[in-house]
XYZ file of C-alpha atoms in Angstrom:
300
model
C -0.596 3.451 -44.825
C 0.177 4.954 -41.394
C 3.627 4.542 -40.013
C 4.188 2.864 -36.571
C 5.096 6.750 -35.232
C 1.435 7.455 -36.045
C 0.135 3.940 -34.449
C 1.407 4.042 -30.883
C -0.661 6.499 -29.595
C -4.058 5.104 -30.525
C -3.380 1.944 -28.747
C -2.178 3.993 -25.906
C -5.850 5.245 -25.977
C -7.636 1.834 -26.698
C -5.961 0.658 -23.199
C -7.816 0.906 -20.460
C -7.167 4.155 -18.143
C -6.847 3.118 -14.376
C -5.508 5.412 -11.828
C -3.858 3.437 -9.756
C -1.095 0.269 -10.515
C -1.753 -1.012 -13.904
C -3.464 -4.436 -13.555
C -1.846 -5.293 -17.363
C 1.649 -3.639 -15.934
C 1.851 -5.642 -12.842
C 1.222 -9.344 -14.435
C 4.120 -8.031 -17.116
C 6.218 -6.651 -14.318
C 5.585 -10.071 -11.765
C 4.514 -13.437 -12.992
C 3.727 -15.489 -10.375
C 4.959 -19.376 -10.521
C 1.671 -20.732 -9.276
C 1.465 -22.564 -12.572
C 4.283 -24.257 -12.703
C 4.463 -27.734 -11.746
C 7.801 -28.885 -12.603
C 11.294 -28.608 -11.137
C 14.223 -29.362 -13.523
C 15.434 -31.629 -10.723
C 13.100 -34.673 -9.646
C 10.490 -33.984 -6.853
C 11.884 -35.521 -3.317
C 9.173 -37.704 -1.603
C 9.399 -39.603 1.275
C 10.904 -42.339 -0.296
C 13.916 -40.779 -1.438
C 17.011 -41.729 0.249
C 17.820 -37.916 1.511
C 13.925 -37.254 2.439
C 15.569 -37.214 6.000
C 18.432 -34.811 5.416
C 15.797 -32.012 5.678
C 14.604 -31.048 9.105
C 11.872 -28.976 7.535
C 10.542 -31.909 5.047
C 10.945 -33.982 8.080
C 7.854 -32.365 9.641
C 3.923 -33.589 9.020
C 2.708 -31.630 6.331
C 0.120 -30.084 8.548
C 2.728 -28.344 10.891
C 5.200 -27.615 8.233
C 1.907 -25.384 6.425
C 1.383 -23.992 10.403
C 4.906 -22.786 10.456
C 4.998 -21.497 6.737
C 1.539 -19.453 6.961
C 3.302 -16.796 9.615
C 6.253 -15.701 6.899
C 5.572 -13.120 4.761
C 4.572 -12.828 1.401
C 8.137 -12.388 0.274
C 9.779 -14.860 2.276
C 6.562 -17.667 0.826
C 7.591 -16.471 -2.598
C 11.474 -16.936 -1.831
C 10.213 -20.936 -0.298
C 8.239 -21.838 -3.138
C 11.959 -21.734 -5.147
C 13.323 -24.251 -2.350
C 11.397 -27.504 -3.913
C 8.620 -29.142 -5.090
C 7.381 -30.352 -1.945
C 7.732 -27.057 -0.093
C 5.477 -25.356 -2.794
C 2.975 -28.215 -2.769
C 3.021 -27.179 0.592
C 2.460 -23.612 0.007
C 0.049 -24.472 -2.235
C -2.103 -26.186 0.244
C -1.990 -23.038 3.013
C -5.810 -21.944 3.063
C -4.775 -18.324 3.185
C -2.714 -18.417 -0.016
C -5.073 -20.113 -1.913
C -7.634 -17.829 -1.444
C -5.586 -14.791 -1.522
C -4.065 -16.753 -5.172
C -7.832 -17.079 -6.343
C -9.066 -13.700 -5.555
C -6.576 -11.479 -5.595
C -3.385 -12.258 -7.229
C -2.580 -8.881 -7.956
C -2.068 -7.547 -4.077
C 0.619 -10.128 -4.135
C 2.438 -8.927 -7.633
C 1.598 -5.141 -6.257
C 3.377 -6.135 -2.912
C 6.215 -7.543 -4.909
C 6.685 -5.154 -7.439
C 6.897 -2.210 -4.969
C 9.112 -4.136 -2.215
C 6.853 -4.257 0.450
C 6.167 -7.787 0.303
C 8.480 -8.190 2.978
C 6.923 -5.857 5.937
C 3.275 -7.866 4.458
C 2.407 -11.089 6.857
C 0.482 -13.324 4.886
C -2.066 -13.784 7.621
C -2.712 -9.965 7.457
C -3.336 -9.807 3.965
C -5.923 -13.002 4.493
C -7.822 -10.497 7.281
C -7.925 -7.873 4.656
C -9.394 -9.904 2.315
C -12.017 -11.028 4.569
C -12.371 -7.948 6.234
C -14.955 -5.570 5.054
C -14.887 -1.916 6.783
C -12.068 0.520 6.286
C -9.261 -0.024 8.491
C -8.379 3.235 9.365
C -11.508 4.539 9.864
C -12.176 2.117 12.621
C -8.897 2.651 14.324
C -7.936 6.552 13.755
C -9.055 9.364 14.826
C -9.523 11.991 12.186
C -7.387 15.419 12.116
C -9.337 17.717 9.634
C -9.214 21.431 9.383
C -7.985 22.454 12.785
C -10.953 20.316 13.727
C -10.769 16.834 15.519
C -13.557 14.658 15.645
C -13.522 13.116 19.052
C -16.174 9.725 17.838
C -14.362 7.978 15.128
C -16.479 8.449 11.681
C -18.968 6.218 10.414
C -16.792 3.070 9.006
C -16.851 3.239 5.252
C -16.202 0.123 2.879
C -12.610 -0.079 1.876
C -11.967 -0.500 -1.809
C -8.462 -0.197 -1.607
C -5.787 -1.827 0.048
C -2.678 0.097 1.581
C 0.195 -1.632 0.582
C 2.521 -0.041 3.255
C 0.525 -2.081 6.096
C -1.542 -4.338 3.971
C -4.886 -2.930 5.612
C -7.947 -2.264 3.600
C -8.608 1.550 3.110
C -11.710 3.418 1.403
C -10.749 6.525 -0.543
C -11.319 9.284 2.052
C -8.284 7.759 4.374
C -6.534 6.751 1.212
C -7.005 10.623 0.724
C -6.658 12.608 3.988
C -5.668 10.238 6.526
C -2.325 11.010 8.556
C -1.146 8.107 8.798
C -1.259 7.439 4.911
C 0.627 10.805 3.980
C 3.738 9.876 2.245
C 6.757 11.551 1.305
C 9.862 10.518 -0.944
C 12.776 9.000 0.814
C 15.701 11.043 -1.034
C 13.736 14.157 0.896
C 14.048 12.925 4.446
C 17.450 11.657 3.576
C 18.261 15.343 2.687
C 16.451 16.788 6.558
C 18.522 14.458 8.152
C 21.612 15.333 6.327
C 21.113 18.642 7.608
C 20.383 18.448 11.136
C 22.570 17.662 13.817
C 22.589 14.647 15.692
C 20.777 12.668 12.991
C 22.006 10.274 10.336
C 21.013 8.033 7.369
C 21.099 5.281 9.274
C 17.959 5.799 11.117
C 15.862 5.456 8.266
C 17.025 1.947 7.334
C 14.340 0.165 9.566
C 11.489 2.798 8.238
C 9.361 0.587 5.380
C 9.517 1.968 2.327
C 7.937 1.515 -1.018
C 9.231 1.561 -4.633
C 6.820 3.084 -7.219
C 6.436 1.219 -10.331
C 7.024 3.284 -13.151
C 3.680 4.691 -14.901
C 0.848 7.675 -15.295
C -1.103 7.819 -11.725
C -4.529 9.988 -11.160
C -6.887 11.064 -13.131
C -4.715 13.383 -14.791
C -2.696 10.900 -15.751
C 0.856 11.912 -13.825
C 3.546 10.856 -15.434
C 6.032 9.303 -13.035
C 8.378 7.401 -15.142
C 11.012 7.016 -12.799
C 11.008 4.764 -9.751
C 11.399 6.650 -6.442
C 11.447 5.368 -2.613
C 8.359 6.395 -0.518
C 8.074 6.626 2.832
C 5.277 7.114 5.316
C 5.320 10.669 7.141
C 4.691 8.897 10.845
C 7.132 6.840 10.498
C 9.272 9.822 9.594
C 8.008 11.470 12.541
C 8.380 8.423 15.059
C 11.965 8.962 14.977
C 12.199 11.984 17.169
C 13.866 14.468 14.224
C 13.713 18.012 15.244
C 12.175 19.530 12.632
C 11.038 23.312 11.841
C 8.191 24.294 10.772
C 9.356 24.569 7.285
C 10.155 21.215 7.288
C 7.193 19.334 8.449
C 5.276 21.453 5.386
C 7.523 20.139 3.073
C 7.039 16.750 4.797
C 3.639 16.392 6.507
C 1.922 19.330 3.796
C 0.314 22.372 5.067
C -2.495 21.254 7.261
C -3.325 25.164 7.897
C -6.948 26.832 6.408
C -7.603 29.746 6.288
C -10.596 31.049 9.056
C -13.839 31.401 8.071
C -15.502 35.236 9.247
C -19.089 35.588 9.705
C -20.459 38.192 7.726
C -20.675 41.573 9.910
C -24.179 42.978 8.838
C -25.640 39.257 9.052
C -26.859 37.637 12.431
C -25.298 33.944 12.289
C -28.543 32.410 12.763
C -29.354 33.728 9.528
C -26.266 32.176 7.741
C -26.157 29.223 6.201
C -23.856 26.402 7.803
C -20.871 26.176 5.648
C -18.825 24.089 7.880
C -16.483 22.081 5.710
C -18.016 18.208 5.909
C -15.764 14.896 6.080
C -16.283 13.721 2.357
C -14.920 17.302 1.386
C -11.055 16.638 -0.263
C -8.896 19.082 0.100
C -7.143 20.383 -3.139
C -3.652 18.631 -3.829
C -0.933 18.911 -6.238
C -0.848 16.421 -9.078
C 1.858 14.557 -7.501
C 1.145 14.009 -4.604
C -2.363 12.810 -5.541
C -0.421 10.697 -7.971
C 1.344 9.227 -4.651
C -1.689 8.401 -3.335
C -2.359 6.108 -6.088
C 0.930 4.713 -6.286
C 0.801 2.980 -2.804
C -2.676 1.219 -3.688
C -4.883 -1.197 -5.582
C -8.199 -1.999 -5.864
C -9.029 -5.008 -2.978
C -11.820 -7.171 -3.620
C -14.061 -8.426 -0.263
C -14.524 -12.057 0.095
């Protein structure tokens, strides 16, 4: 008879390997109270005697949903807590419902990395129903000493960013400025070290909290929650950096040139020029980053 030693890891194996947020992890981690239908206190209609006392109960139902539906997803979680009536309310916001039905794990990723509170709801509702890649529609792309002056080809996003909530396909997820992230305890040292700068500009800066797991398809461990932080919002806050420190920030976005053989003509060459799906090689971590800040986004 095998010992429980011997067990663990073959149902480590039978589980299913994703490389981004466990879908199991995340309805462990953040159990959403969309179920429950009972407070231990009575519900307050409006035939109680303090129906009044509340300005916000006060309201028609219709503009009390108009007002709730522009809070964001952490502030609608924090409401639902406040009563009955205020989560029946909730309940009945077309955006939630659909964002409940589809995908109720964007709103347990959101929460579980503590971004929920930089996520409108109504912007998560666009990326649902959305269908193109955000970024490719609204960046420009910075490859290889290269720029590409016509915006790519829009791809399908199967992802969705959880710093911005927008829906992002794999390439942007990938090599995308704006989606390069770095860990917060690094900029905290930079700014340590330079003068004029302080800790306390990187308080408004978003940031996001891995949840503890293996990442990638090399299965990174990262069993420690860290703090990341987006590199352009790092670098919208004027820091005078060297250029030391925007490769240990931003990466090195430096290739090496390509020569032209001497003793062939270049019309005879072949065209090697590196294409947009290529992926430049990264270190295990930071591809493990990558994966950290996303989930899979279904389209409705």
């Amino acid at each position: 008879m095998s010992c429980s030693c011997c067990l663990a890891p073959s149902v480590e194996l039978d589980r299913p390997r994703q490389p981004y947020i466990d879908a199991a992890l995340l309805v462990e981690r953040c159990p959403l109270d969309n179920k429950r239908k009972s407070f231990a206190s009575p519900r307050i209609n409006p035939g109680s005697p303090t129906w009044n006392a509340s300005r916000l109960q006060s309201l028609p139902i219709e503009l009390y949903q108009t007002c709730l539906q522009h809070l964001d997803v952490q502030s609608l979680t924090n409401m639902r807590r406040v009563s009955q009536y205020t989560r029946f309310a909730i309940d009945g916001i077309y955006q939630y419902g659909e964002i409940y039905k589809h995908t109720p794990q964007a709103v347990r990723a959101c929460l579980s990395t503590e971004v929920a509170c930089h996520v409108p709801l109504r912007r998560l509702h666009d990326a649902l129903t959305s269908l193109e890649c955000y970024y490719c529609k609204t960046s420009q792309v910075y490859l290889f000493d290269y720029e590409i002056k016509e915006n790519p080809k829009s791809r399908f996003g199967t992802y969705l960013s959880l710093y911005e909530a927008q829906r992002c396909c794999l390439f942007c997820l990938r090599n995308n400025p704006e989606l390069k992230q770095v860990e917060l305890i690094t900029v905290m040292s930079l700014c340590t070290q330079r003068k004029g700068c302080s800790i306390r500009m990187l308080q408004g800066i978003p940031r996001l909290k891995t949840v503890p797991d293996s990442y990638g398809i090399t299965r990174y461990r990262a069993f420690v929650s860290k703090s990341l932080v987006q590199s352009n919002a790092v670098a919208a806050l004027g820091i005078n950096l060297s250029d030391r420190d925007r490769r240990t920030l931003f990466g090195n976005d430096r290739t090496a040139t390509i020569y032209h053989h001497p003793l062939v003509h270049p019309e005879q060459e072949s065209n090697i020029q590196l294409t947009l799906d290529f992926t430049p090689p990264d270190l295990h971590k930071l591809v493990a980053q990558t994966y950290m800040s996303a989930v899979p986004f279904p389209y409705l």
